[in-house]
CSV table of C-alpha atoms in Angstrom, one decimal:
chain,number,residue,atom,x,y,z
A,972,UNK,CA,-9.8,-37.0,13.9
A,973,UNK,CA,-7.8,-34.3,12.1
A,974,UNK,CA,-8.1,-33.8,8.3
A,975,UNK,CA,-5.0,-34.0,6.1
A,976,UNK,CA,-4.6,-31.1,3.7
A,977,UNK,CA,-2.1,-30.0,1.1
A,978,UNK,CA,-1.0,-26.4,1.8
A,979,UNK,CA,1.6,-23.8,0.9
A,980,UNK,CA,3.8,-22.8,3.8
A,981,UNK,CA,6.9,-20.7,4.4
A,982,UNK,CA,9.5,-22.1,6.8
A,983,UNK,CA,11.4,-18.9,7.4
A,984,UNK,CA,11.3,-15.2,6.4
A,985,UNK,CA,12.9,-14.3,4.0
A,986,UNK,CA,12.0,-17.5,2.2
A,987,UNK,CA,9.8,-19.1,-0.4
A,988,UNK,CA,6.5,-20.9,-0.3
A,989,UNK,CA,6.4,-24.7,-0.7
A,990,UNK,CA,3.6,-27.2,-0.8
A,991,UNK,CA,3.4,-29.8,2.0
A,992,UNK,CA,0.8,-32.0,3.7
A,993,UNK,CA,-0.5,-30.8,7.0
A,994,UNK,CA,-2.7,-32.1,9.7
A,995,UNK,CA,-5.8,-29.9,10.3
A,996,UNK,CA,-8.0,-29.9,13.4
A,997,UNK,CA,-11.6,-30.6,13.1
A,998,UNK,CA,-13.7,-27.5,14.1
A,999,UNK,CA,-14.5,-26.8,17.7
A,1000,UNK,CA,-17.3,-24.8,19.1
A,1001,UNK,CA,-17.5,-21.5,17.2
A,1002,UNK,CA,-15.5,-22.9,14.3
A,1003,UNK,CA,-16.1,-24.3,10.8
A,1004,UNK,CA,-14.0,-26.3,8.3
A,1005,UNK,CA,-14.0,-25.2,4.7
A,1006,UNK,CA,-13.0,-26.9,1.4
A,1007,UNK,CA,-11.4,-24.0,-0.4
A,1008,UNK,CA,-12.5,-23.1,-3.9
A,1009,UNK,CA,-10.2,-20.1,-4.6
A,1010,UNK,CA,-7.7,-17.9,-2.9
A,1011,UNK,CA,-6.4,-14.5,-3.9
A,1012,UNK,CA,-2.7,-13.9,-4.0
A,1013,UNK,CA,-2.4,-10.7,-2.0
A,1014,UNK,CA,0.9,-8.8,-1.7
A,1015,UNK,CA,0.7,-9.1,2.1
A,1016,UNK,CA,1.6,-12.8,1.8
A,1017,UNK,CA,4.5,-12.0,-0.4
A,1018,UNK,CA,5.8,-9.7,2.4
A,1019,UNK,CA,6.5,-13.0,4.3
A,1020,UNK,CA,8.8,-14.1,1.5
A,1021,UNK,CA,10.7,-10.9,1.4
A,1022,UNK,CA,11.0,-10.5,5.2
A,1023,UNK,CA,9.1,-7.1,5.3
A,1024,UNK,CA,6.5,-8.8,7.4
A,1025,UNK,CA,7.6,-11.0,10.3
A,1026,UNK,CA,5.3,-13.5,12.0
A,1027,UNK,CA,5.7,-15.2,15.4
A,1028,UNK,CA,5.4,-18.8,14.3
A,1029,UNK,CA,7.3,-20.9,11.6
A,1030,UNK,CA,6.3,-22.8,9.6
A,1031,UNK,CA,3.5,-20.5,8.6
A,1032,UNK,CA,0.7,-21.3,6.2
A,1033,UNK,CA,-0.1,-18.3,3.9
A,1034,UNK,CA,-3.2,-16.9,2.4
A,1035,UNK,CA,-5.8,-14.6,3.8
A,1036,UNK,CA,-8.3,-14.0,0.9
A,1037,UNK,CA,-10.5,-16.8,-0.1
A,1038,UNK,CA,-13.8,-18.6,-0.6
A,1039,UNK,CA,-15.1,-22.1,-0.3
A,1040,UNK,CA,-17.8,-24.5,1.0
A,1041,UNK,CA,-18.3,-25.6,4.6
A,1042,UNK,CA,-17.6,-29.3,5.1
A,1043,UNK,CA,-17.8,-29.5,8.9
A,1044,UNK,CA,-19.4,-27.3,11.6
A,1045,UNK,CA,-18.2,-27.3,15.2
A,1046,UNK,CA,-20.6,-28.3,18.0
A,1047,UNK,CA,-22.9,-25.6,19.4
A,1048,UNK,CA,-22.2,-23.3,16.4
A,1049,UNK,CA,-25.5,-22.0,15.2
A,1050,UNK,CA,-26.0,-20.1,11.9
A,1051,UNK,CA,-23.8,-22.4,9.8
A,1052,UNK,CA,-24.3,-25.8,8.1
A,1053,UNK,CA,-22.5,-28.1,5.8
A,1054,UNK,CA,-22.8,-26.9,2.2
A,1055,UNK,CA,-22.9,-23.2,3.0
A,1056,UNK,CA,-20.8,-21.0,0.6
A,1057,UNK,CA,-18.6,-18.6,2.5
A,1058,UNK,CA,-15.8,-16.0,2.1
A,1059,UNK,CA,-13.2,-15.2,4.7
A,1060,UNK,CA,-12.4,-11.9,6.2
A,1061,UNK,CA,-8.8,-11.5,7.1
A,1062,UNK,CA,-9.8,-9.5,10.1
A,1063,UNK,CA,-12.3,-11.2,12.5
A,1064,UNK,CA,-15.3,-9.4,14.0
A,1065,UNK,CA,-16.7,-10.9,17.2
A,1066,UNK,CA,-19.3,-8.1,17.8
A,1067,UNK,CA,-18.7,-8.2,21.5
A,1068,UNK,CA,-15.2,-6.7,22.3
A,1069,UNK,CA,-14.8,-3.0,23.1
A,1070,UNK,CA,-13.7,-2.2,19.5
A,1071,UNK,CA,-16.7,-3.9,18.0
A,1072,UNK,CA,-19.1,-2.3,20.6
A,1073,UNK,CA,-18.0,1.2,19.4
A,1074,UNK,CA,-18.5,0.2,15.8
A,1075,UNK,CA,-14.8,-0.4,14.9
A,1076,UNK,CA,-15.5,-4.0,13.7
A,1077,UNK,CA,-12.3,-4.0,11.6
A,1078,UNK,CA,-10.3,-3.4,14.8
A,1079,UNK,CA,-11.8,-6.4,16.7
A,1080,UNK,CA,-9.7,-7.7,19.7
A,1081,UNK,CA,-9.8,-11.2,18.2
A,1082,UNK,CA,-7.2,-9.9,15.7
A,1083,UNK,CA,-4.5,-9.6,18.4
A,1084,UNK,CA,-2.9,-13.0,17.5
A,1085,UNK,CA,-3.3,-12.9,13.7
A,1086,UNK,CA,0.5,-12.8,13.2
A,1087,UNK,CA,1.0,-15.6,15.8
A,1088,UNK,CA,-1.2,-17.8,13.7
A,1089,UNK,CA,-2.9,-19.5,16.7
A,1090,UNK,CA,-6.5,-19.6,17.9
A,1091,UNK,CA,-7.6,-16.2,19.0
A,1092,UNK,CA,-8.0,-17.1,22.6
A,1093,UNK,CA,-4.8,-19.0,23.2
A,1094,UNK,CA,-1.3,-18.2,21.7
A,1095,UNK,CA,-0.2,-21.8,22.3
A,1096,UNK,CA,-3.2,-23.5,20.5
A,1097,UNK,CA,-2.8,-24.1,16.8
A,1098,UNK,CA,-5.2,-25.7,14.2
A,1099,UNK,CA,-2.5,-26.8,11.8
A,1100,UNK,CA,0.5,-29.1,12.3
A,1101,UNK,CA,3.4,-30.4,10.2
A,1102,UNK,CA,4.8,-33.7,11.6
A,1103,UNK,CA,3.6,-32.8,15.0
A,1104,UNK,CA,5.0,-29.2,14.8
A,1105,UNK,CA,2.7,-26.2,15.2
A,1106,UNK,CA,2.0,-24.3,12.0
A,1107,UNK,CA,0.8,-20.8,12.1
A,1108,UNK,CA,-2.3,-19.7,10.1
A,1109,UNK,CA,-2.1,-16.4,8.2
A,1110,UNK,CA,-4.7,-14.2,9.8
A,1111,UNK,CA,-6.2,-17.3,11.5
A,1112,UNK,CA,-7.5,-18.6,8.2
A,1113,UNK,CA,-4.7,-19.7,5.8
A,1114,UNK,CA,-6.4,-19.8,2.4
A,1115,UNK,CA,-3.3,-21.4,0.7
A,1116,UNK,CA,-4.7,-24.7,1.8
A,1117,UNK,CA,-7.1,-27.2,0.3
A,1118,UNK,CA,-9.0,-27.3,3.6
A,1119,UNK,CA,-8.9,-24.8,6.5
A,1120,UNK,CA,-10.5,-24.5,9.9
A,1121,UNK,CA,-11.4,-21.1,11.2
A,1122,UNK,CA,-13.3,-19.1,13.7
A,1123,UNK,CA,-16.8,-18.0,12.6
A,1124,UNK,CA,-15.8,-14.5,13.4
A,1125,UNK,CA,-13.7,-14.6,10.2
A,1126,UNK,CA,-16.4,-16.4,8.1
A,1127,UNK,CA,-19.2,-14.7,6.1
A,1128,UNK,CA,-22.0,-16.7,4.3
A,1129,UNK,CA,-22.8,-15.7,0.8
A,1130,UNK,CA,-25.4,-16.5,-1.8
A,1131,UNK,CA,-24.8,-19.8,-3.6
A,1132,UNK,CA,-25.3,-18.3,-7.0
A,1133,UNK,CA,-22.2,-16.0,-6.6
A,1134,UNK,CA,-19.2,-17.6,-8.4
A,1135,UNK,CA,-16.8,-18.6,-5.6
A,1136,UNK,CA,-13.7,-17.7,-7.7
A,1137,UNK,CA,-14.7,-14.0,-8.0
A,1138,UNK,CA,-16.2,-13.9,-4.4
A,1139,UNK,CA,-12.8,-14.8,-3.0
A,1140,UNK,CA,-11.5,-11.3,-3.8
A,1141,UNK,CA,-13.9,-9.6,-1.4
A,1142,UNK,CA,-12.0,-11.2,1.5
A,1143,UNK,CA,-9.2,-8.5,1.3
A,1144,UNK,CA,-8.3,-6.7,-1.9
A,1145,UNK,CA,-11.7,-5.4,-2.9
A,1146,UNK,CA,-13.0,-4.1,0.5
A,1147,UNK,CA,-9.5,-2.8,1.4
A,1148,UNK,CA,-9.2,-0.8,-1.8
A,1149,UNK,CA,-12.8,0.3,-2.1
A,1150,UNK,CA,-13.0,1.3,1.5
A,1151,UNK,CA,-9.7,3.1,1.4
A,1152,UNK,CA,-11.4,5.5,-1.0
A,1153,UNK,CA,-15.0,5.6,0.2
A,1154,UNK,CA,-14.7,5.1,4.0
A,1155,UNK,CA,-11.2,5.9,5.1
A,1156,UNK,CA,-10.7,8.6,2.5
A,1157,UNK,CA,-14.2,9.9,2.5
A,1158,UNK,CA,-14.1,10.6,-1.2
A,1159,UNK,CA,-17.1,12.8,-2.3
A,1160,UNK,CA,-18.7,13.7,-5.6
A,1161,UNK,CA,-16.6,16.2,-7.5
A,1162,UNK,CA,-13.3,15.4,-5.6
A,1163,UNK,CA,-9.9,15.1,-7.2
A,1164,UNK,CA,-8.3,11.9,-6.1
A,1165,UNK,CA,-4.8,10.4,-6.5
A,1166,UNK,CA,-4.3,6.7,-6.2
A,1167,UNK,CA,-0.7,5.8,-5.8
A,1168,UNK,CA,0.0,2.1,-6.8
A,1169,UNK,CA,-2.3,0.1,-9.0
A,1170,UNK,CA,-2.2,-3.5,-7.7
A,1171,UNK,CA,-4.9,-5.6,-6.1
A,1172,UNK,CA,-5.7,-2.8,-3.6
A,1173,UNK,CA,-5.1,0.2,-5.8
A,1174,UNK,CA,-7.3,-1.0,-8.6
A,1175,UNK,CA,-10.2,-1.2,-6.2
A,1176,UNK,CA,-9.4,2.2,-4.7
A,1177,UNK,CA,-9.9,3.4,-8.3
A,1178,UNK,CA,-13.2,1.6,-8.4
A,1179,UNK,CA,-14.2,3.1,-5.1
A,1180,UNK,CA,-13.2,6.7,-5.9
A,1181,UNK,CA,-15.1,6.5,-9.2
A,1182,UNK,CA,-18.2,5.0,-7.6
A,1183,UNK,CA,-18.1,7.8,-5.0
A,1184,UNK,CA,-18.3,10.4,-7.8
A,1185,UNK,CA,-14.8,11.8,-8.0
A,1186,UNK,CA,-14.5,14.0,-11.0
A,1187,UNK,CA,-10.8,13.1,-11.5
A,1188,UNK,CA,-9.4,9.8,-10.5
A,1189,UNK,CA,-5.7,10.0,-11.1
A,1190,UNK,CA,-3.9,6.6,-11.1
A,1191,UNK,CA,-0.1,6.5,-10.6
A,1192,UNK,CA,2.0,3.5,-11.4
A,1193,UNK,CA,5.3,3.0,-13.3
A,1194,UNK,CA,4.0,-0.1,-15.2
A,1195,UNK,CA,2.1,0.7,-18.4
A,1196,UNK,CA,-0.1,-2.5,-18.1
A,1197,UNK,CA,-1.4,-1.3,-14.7
A,1198,UNK,CA,-2.1,2.2,-15.9
A,1199,UNK,CA,-4.1,0.7,-18.7
A,1200,UNK,CA,-6.1,-1.5,-16.3
A,1201,UNK,CA,-6.7,1.5,-14.1
A,1202,UNK,CA,-8.5,3.3,-16.9
A,1203,UNK,CA,-10.8,0.3,-17.4
A,1204,UNK,CA,-11.8,0.5,-13.7
A,1205,UNK,CA,-12.6,4.2,-13.7
A,1206,UNK,CA,-9.3,6.2,-13.7
A,1207,UNK,CA,-9.7,9.5,-15.7
A,1208,UNK,CA,-5.9,10.3,-15.8
A,1209,UNK,CA,-2.8,8.2,-15.5
A,1210,UNK,CA,0.8,9.0,-14.7
A,1211,UNK,CA,4.1,7.2,-14.1
A,1212,UNK,CA,5.0,9.0,-10.8
A,1213,UNK,CA,3.7,11.2,-8.1
A,1214,UNK,CA,5.5,14.3,-9.3
A,1215,UNK,CA,3.6,14.2,-12.6
A,1216,UNK,CA,0.3,13.4,-10.8
A,1217,UNK,CA,0.8,16.2,-8.3
A,1218,UNK,CA,1.5,18.8,-11.0
A,1219,UNK,CA,-1.6,17.7,-12.9
A,1220,UNK,CA,-3.8,17.8,-9.7
A,1221,UNK,CA,-2.6,21.3,-9.0
A,1222,UNK,CA,-3.1,22.4,-12.6
A,1223,UNK,CA,-6.8,21.6,-12.4
A,1224,UNK,CA,-7.4,23.0,-8.9
A,1225,UNK,CA,-5.9,26.5,-9.2
A,1226,UNK,CA,-2.7,25.2,-7.6
A,1227,UNK,CA,-4.3,23.7,-4.5
A,1228,UNK,CA,-3.8,19.9,-5.2
A,1229,UNK,CA,-5.9,16.8,-4.8
A,1230,UNK,CA,-8.6,16.5,-2.2
A,1231,UNK,CA,-7.6,12.9,-1.3
A,1232,UNK,CA,-4.5,10.8,-1.9
A,1233,UNK,CA,-4.6,7.1,-1.5
A,1234,UNK,CA,-1.3,5.3,-0.9
A,1235,UNK,CA,-1.9,1.7,-2.1
A,1236,UNK,CA,1.6,0.7,-3.2
A,1237,UNK,CA,2.6,-2.9,-2.9
A,1238,UNK,CA,5.7,-2.1,-0.8
A,1239,UNK,CA,5.4,1.1,1.2
A,1240,UNK,CA,8.6,3.2,1.4
A,1241,UNK,CA,9.3,5.9,4.0
A,1242,UNK,CA,9.0,8.7,1.4
A,1243,UNK,CA,5.5,7.7,0.1
A,1244,UNK,CA,3.3,9.3,2.8
A,1245,UNK,CA,5.3,12.5,2.5
A,1246,UNK,CA,4.7,12.4,-1.3
A,1247,UNK,CA,1.0,12.0,-0.6
A,1248,UNK,CA,0.9,15.0,1.8
A,1249,UNK,CA,2.7,17.1,-0.8
A,1250,UNK,CA,0.0,16.2,-3.4
A,1251,UNK,CA,-3.1,17.3,-1.5
A,1252,UNK,CA,-4.7,20.7,-0.8
A,1253,UNK,CA,-5.0,22.4,2.6
A,1254,UNK,CA,-7.4,20.3,4.7
A,1255,UNK,CA,-7.0,17.3,2.4
A,1256,UNK,CA,-6.6,13.7,3.4
A,1257,UNK,CA,-3.9,11.0,2.8
A,1258,UNK,CA,-4.8,7.4,3.5
A,1259,UNK,CA,-2.0,4.9,3.9
A,1260,UNK,CA,-3.0,1.3,3.1
A,1261,UNK,CA,0.2,-0.2,1.7
A,1262,UNK,CA,2.5,-2.3,3.8
A,1263,UNK,CA,6.3,-2.1,3.9
A,1264,UNK,CA,9.2,-3.1,6.2
A,1265,UNK,CA,7.9,-3.2,9.8
A,1266,UNK,CA,11.1,-1.6,11.1
A,1267,UNK,CA,11.0,1.5,8.9
A,1268,UNK,CA,9.6,4.8,10.0
A,1269,UNK,CA,8.2,7.7,7.9
A,1270,UNK,CA,9.5,11.3,7.9
A,1271,UNK,CA,6.6,13.7,7.4
A,1272,UNK,CA,6.2,17.5,7.5
A,1273,UNK,CA,4.7,18.8,10.8
A,1274,UNK,CA,4.1,22.1,9.0
A,1275,UNK,CA,1.8,20.3,6.5
A,1276,UNK,CA,-0.1,18.5,9.2
A,1277,UNK,CA,-0.6,21.5,11.5
A,1278,UNK,CA,-0.6,24.8,9.6
A,1279,UNK,CA,-2.2,23.3,6.5
A,1280,UNK,CA,-4.6,21.1,8.5
A,1281,UNK,CA,-3.9,18.0,6.4
A,1282,UNK,CA,-4.9,14.6,7.7
A,1283,UNK,CA,-2.8,11.4,7.5
A,1284,UNK,CA,-5.0,8.3,8.0
A,1285,UNK,CA,-4.2,4.6,8.3
A,1286,UNK,CA,-6.7,2.0,7.2
A,1287,UNK,CA,-7.0,-1.8,7.7
A,1288,UNK,CA,-9.5,-3.5,5.3
A,1289,UNK,CA,-10.3,0.0,4.2
A,1290,UNK,CA,-12.0,0.9,7.5
A,1291,UNK,CA,-14.8,-1.5,6.4
A,1292,UNK,CA,-17.0,-3.6,8.7
A,1293,UNK,CA,-16.4,-7.1,7.2
A,1294,UNK,CA,-19.7,-8.7,8.2
A,1295,UNK,CA,-21.9,-5.9,6.8
A,1296,UNK,CA,-19.8,-4.3,4.1
A,1297,UNK,CA,-18.6,-7.5,2.3
A,1298,UNK,CA,-22.2,-8.6,1.6
A,1299,UNK,CA,-22.9,-5.1,0.3
A,1300,UNK,CA,-20.0,-5.3,-2.1
A,1301,UNK,CA,-21.3,-8.7,-3.4
A,1302,UNK,CA,-24.7,-7.2,-3.9
A,1303,UNK,CA,-23.1,-4.4,-5.9
A,1304,UNK,CA,-21.3,-7.1,-8.0
A,1305,UNK,CA,-24.6,-8.9,-8.6
A,1306,UNK,CA,-26.2,-5.6,-9.7
A,1307,UNK,CA,-23.3,-4.9,-12.1
A,1308,UNK,CA,-22.0,-1.9,-10.1
A,1309,UNK,CA,-18.7,-3.5,-9.1
A,1310,UNK,CA,-16.2,-5.4,-11.2
A,1311,UNK,CA,-14.8,-8.6,-9.7
A,1312,UNK,CA,-14.3,-11.0,-12.6
A,1313,UNK,CA,-12.2,-8.5,-14.5
A,1314,UNK,CA,-9.7,-8.2,-11.6
A,1315,UNK,CA,-8.4,-11.8,-12.1
A,1316,UNK,CA,-5.6,-11.6,-14.6
A,1317,UNK,CA,-4.2,-15.1,-14.1
A,1318,UNK,CA,-5.1,-18.4,-12.4
A,1319,UNK,CA,-2.6,-20.6,-10.6
A,1320,UNK,CA,-2.5,-24.0,-8.8
A,1321,UNK,CA,-1.5,-24.4,-5.2
A,1322,UNK,CA,1.9,-25.5,-6.3
A,1323,UNK,CA,2.5,-22.3,-8.2
A,1324,UNK,CA,2.4,-19.7,-5.3
A,1325,UNK,CA,6.1,-18.7,-5.7
A,1326,UNK,CA,5.7,-18.4,-9.4
A,1327,UNK,CA,2.6,-16.3,-9.0
A,1328,UNK,CA,4.5,-13.8,-6.8
A,1329,UNK,CA,7.3,-13.6,-9.3
A,1330,UNK,CA,4.6,-12.6,-11.9
A,1331,UNK,CA,3.3,-10.0,-9.5
A,1332,UNK,CA,6.7,-8.5,-9.1
A,1333,UNK,CA,7.2,-8.4,-12.8
A,1334,UNK,CA,3.9,-6.5,-13.2
A,1335,UNK,CA,2.1,-9.3,-15.1
A,1336,UNK,CA,-1.1,-9.4,-13.0
A,1337,UNK,CA,-3.4,-7.2,-11.1
A,1338,UNK,CA,-4.7,-10.2,-9.0
A,1339,UNK,CA,-3.6,-13.7,-9.4
A,1340,UNK,CA,-5.9,-16.4,-8.0
A,1341,UNK,CA,-5.3,-19.9,-6.8
A,1342,UNK,CA,-8.1,-22.2,-8.1
A,1343,UNK,CA,-8.6,-25.4,-6.2
A,1344,UNK,CA,-9.9,-28.6,-7.8
């Protein structure tokens, strides 16, 4: 029999989140059901409200960063049991498709239907329903729900002594930001790094760049609160805009510019990648992690790319391997090498999702978190 769960959905885009009661399937083979403990409020879910991100199914249940406790395990699903503590990865990793076989676990083929919101093997098969109508699951998990059922390819077991509220953040924001610096950006000791946009992703890009040994971690954000937070997480220098940051990077590198620029803005605009390319040295790297309007394109300088041998790199979940890198990040947290607790600037209830995103737009939080009863 299906489970009834309260959840936050969006009926159209642009639109706003509202709390409703959904029917949720019991887990099938290869699936588990989880009672949610906490869910991060990532900017990607707000892109549904603004219309920048369009999905294929409405209503659509939001949330893709969360943690909880397994309450049911599907038949013939080894490796999981009731009571296990887990976090979700917003990109699945099956370990068997062509992408996974070549080591690109963050590009797993199971992710093909994430914006449809159905099961990964059938675009017509949905785990959630509202009065008999299909409801899409954000990234196949939907953490804006008291209970959720998901494929084990998106589920990672964690130690039970790790606080679930903090652990929720390693489902998206932390690995995406940290990996943007360390893996996709390849930051090395002694590098000069610019981080453009200090939100839930950018703050962790700052952490990652500092951890990798960058001599200068230059944080760029127009909001004073976020610049102050960046310094607490490892930024050595802070500026309001990219022009100031670029001038500073050039001033400490004999006019060359930064080694790496990380574009982690909440809303990517067409001019941002070009600003990143203008800020780096010959042979430098720009990593674009922020999301913007799906219909927009970006003008960039072919001269910079070719004759100055600059690199423009995209990254999803920071080019991390969810099932191996997320446990490593949690071990770093346990060892005191990674800040998680300090990322949470405000807690919300499930009924406050829209309010939480208003706070985000007003620059009042780095990462808001829904805490479930």
